[in-house]
GROMACS .gro file of C-alpha atoms in nm:
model
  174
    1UNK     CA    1 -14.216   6.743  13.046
    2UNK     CA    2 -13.842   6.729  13.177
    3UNK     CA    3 -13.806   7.103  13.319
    4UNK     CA    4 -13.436   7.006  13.333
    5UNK     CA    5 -13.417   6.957  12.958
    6UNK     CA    6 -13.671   7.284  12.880
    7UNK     CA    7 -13.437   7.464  13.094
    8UNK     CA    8 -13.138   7.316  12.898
    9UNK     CA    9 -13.317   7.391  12.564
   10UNK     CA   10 -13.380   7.733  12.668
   11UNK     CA   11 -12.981   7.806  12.754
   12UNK     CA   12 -12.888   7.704  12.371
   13UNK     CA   13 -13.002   8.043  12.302
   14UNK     CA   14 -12.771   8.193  12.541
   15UNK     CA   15 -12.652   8.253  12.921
   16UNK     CA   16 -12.895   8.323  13.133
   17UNK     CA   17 -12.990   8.357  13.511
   18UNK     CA   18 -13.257   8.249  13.715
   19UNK     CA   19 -13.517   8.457  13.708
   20UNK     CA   20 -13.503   8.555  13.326
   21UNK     CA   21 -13.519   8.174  13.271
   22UNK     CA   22 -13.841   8.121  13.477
   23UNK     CA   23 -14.033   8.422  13.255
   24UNK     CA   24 -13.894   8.235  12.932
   25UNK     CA   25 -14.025   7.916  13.040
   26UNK     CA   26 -14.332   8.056  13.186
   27UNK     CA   27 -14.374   8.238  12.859
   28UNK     CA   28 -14.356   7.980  12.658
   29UNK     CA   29 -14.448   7.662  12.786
   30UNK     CA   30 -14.604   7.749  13.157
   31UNK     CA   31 -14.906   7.949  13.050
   32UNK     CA   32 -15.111   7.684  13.284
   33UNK     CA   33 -14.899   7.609  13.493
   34UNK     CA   34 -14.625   7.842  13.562
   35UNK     CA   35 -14.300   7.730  13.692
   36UNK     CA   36 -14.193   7.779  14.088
   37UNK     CA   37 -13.863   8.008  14.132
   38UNK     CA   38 -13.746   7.718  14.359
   39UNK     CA   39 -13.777   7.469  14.129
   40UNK     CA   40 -13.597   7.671  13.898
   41UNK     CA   41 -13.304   7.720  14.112
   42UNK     CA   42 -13.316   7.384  14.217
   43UNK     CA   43 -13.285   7.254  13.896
   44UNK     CA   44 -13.029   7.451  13.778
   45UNK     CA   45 -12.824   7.313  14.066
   46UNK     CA   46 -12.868   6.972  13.969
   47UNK     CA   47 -12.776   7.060  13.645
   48UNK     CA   48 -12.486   7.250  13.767
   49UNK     CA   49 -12.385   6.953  13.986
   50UNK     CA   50 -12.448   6.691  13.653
   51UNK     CA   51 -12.178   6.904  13.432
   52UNK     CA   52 -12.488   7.015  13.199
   53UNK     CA   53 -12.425   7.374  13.286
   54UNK     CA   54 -12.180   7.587  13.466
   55UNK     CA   55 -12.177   7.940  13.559
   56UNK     CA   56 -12.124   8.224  13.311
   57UNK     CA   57 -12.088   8.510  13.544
   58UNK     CA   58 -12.228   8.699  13.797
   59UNK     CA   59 -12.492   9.034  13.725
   60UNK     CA   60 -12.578   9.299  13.962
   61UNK     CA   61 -12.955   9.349  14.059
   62UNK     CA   62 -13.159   9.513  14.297
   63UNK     CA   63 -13.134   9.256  14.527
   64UNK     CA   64 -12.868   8.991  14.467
   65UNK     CA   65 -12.624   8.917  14.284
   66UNK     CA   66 -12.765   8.742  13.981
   67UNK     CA   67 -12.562   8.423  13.871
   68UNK     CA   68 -12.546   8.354  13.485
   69UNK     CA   69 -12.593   7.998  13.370
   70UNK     CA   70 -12.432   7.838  13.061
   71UNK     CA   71 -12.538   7.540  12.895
   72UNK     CA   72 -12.190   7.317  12.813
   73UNK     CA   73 -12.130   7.077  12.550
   74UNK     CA   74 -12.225   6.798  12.788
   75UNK     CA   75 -12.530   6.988  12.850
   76UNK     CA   76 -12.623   7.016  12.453
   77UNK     CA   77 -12.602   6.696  12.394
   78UNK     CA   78 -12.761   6.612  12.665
   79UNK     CA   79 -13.097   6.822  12.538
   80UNK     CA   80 -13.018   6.691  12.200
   81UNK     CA   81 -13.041   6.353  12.279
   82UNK     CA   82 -13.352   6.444  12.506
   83UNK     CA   83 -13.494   6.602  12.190
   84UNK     CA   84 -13.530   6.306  11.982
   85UNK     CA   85 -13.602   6.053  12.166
   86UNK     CA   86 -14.013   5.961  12.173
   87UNK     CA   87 -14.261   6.052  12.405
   88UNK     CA   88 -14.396   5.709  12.515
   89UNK     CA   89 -14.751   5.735  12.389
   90UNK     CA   90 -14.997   5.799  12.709
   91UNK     CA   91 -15.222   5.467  12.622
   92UNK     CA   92 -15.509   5.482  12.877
   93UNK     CA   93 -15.650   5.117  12.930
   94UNK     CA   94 -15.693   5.171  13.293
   95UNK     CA   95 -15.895   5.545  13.310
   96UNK     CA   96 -16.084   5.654  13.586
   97UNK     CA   97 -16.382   5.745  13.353
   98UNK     CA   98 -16.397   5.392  13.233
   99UNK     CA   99 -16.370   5.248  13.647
  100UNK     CA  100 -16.715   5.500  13.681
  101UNK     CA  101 -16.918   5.318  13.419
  102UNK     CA  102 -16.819   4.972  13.520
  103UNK     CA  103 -16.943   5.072  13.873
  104UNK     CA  104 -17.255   5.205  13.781
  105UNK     CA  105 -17.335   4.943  13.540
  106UNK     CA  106 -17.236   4.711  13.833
  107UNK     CA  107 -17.439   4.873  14.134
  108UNK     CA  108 -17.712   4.961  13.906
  109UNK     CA  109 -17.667   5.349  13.883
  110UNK     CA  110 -17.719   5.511  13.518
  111UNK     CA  111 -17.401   5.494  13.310
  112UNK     CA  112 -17.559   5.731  13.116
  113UNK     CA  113 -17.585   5.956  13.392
  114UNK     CA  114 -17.209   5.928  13.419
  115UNK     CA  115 -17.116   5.895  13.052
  116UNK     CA  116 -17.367   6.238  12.980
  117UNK     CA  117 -17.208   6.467  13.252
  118UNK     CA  118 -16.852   6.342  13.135
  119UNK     CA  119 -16.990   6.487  12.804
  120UNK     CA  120 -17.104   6.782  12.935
  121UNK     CA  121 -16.706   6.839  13.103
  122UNK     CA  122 -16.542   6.766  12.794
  123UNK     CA  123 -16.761   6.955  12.561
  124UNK     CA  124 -16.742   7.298  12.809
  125UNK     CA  125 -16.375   7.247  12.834
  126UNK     CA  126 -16.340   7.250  12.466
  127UNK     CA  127 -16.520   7.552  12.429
  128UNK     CA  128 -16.289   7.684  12.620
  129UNK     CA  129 -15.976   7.578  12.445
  130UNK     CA  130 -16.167   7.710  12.116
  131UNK     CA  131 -16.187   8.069  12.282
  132UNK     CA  132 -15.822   8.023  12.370
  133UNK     CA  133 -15.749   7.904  12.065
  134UNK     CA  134 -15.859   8.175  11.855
  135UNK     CA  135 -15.752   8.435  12.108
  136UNK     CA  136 -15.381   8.347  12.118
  137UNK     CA  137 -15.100   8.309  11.895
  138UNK     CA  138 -14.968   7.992  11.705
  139UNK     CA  139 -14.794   7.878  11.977
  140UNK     CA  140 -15.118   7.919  12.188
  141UNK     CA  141 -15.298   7.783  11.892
  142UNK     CA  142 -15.081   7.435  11.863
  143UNK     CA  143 -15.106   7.382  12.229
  144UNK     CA  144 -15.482   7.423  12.222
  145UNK     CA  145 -15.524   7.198  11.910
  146UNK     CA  146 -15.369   6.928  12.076
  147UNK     CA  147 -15.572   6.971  12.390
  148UNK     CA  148 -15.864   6.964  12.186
  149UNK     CA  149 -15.756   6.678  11.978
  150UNK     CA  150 -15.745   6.438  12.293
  151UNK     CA  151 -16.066   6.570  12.417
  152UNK     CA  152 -16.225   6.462  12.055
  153UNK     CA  153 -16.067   6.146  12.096
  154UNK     CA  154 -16.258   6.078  12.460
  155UNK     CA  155 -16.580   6.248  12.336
  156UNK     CA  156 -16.543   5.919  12.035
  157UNK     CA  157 -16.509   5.724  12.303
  158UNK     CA  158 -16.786   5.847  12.503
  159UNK     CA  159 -17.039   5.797  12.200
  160UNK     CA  160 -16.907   5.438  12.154
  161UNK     CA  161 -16.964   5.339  12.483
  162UNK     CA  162 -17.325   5.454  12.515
  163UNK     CA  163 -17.416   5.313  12.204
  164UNK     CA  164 -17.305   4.987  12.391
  165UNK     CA  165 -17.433   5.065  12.747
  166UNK     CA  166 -17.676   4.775  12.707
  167UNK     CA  167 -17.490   4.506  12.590
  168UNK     CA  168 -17.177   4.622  12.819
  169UNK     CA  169 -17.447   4.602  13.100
  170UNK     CA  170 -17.523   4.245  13.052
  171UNK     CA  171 -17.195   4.156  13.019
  172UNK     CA  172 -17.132   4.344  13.353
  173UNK     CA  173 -17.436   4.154  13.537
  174UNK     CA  174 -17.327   3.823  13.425
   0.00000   0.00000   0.00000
């Protein structure tokens, strides 16, 4: 995800400074993986520097002073732009699951082995997200579905290639 544009996004709704933008972000989109106050400071000075936002003011706080960011029209279509243009579709020919079974098949080490512990990842991790799921709110929930979704696409997978194991073997050997 572009931080710059999530940053961007999250100024539509009004000036803000530094630190209130990294709880925002963290709130709702860094549950996992929280957002660095450096990298939010360093963004907003690259968007600063680009003409996407501009300074709003200055707040007092118990350290600092607290600069206010602005999003500017540049900056809004900018995001807008950003918003609706596709996601290139993550199409994974080359995955690092599919290398293992090749080179088991190839050295003569159990695919299975490796296709049935891969199972055993996916299937714990979406017990997980199912815990999360129902724990959170719909926010929490649509993230988790689409986690979940991907994982149910790899555990297809998974079944599809053991049911060919043998025949993929062979074709391995030869």
């Amino acid at each position: 995800m572009s931080i710059g544009h999530a940053l961007l996004g999250l100024l539509e709704t009004g000036p803000r400074h530094g630190y209130d933008l990294k709880r925002a972000y963290d709130e709702h989109f860094g549950a996992d993986r929280p957002l660095a106050y450096g990298q939010v400071y360093s963004t907003l000075s690259r968007l600063l520097r680009n003409g996407l936002v501009e300074e709003s003011g200055v707040e007092p706080g118990g350290g600092p002073e607290r600069k206010r960011y602005a999003i500017t029209d540049a900056g809004v279509t900018d995001v807008g732009v950003w918003l609706v243009t596709p996601e290139k579709p993550e199409i994974y020919l080359q995955s690092a699951l599919y290398t293992k079974v090749i080179l088991a098949l190839m050295s003569g080490r159990s695919a299975g082995e490796v296709l049935d512990a891969q199972r055993n990842a996916h299937l714990r991790a979406m017990r997980e997200l199912t815990v999360r799921k129902q724990q959170g709110d719909l926010a929490d929930q649509l993230i988790c579905d689409h986690a979940l979704f991907h994982l149910e696409a790899d555990l297809r997978w998974l079944e599809l290639t053991t049911a060919r194991l043998a025949d993929l073997g062979k074709q391995v050997a030869s």
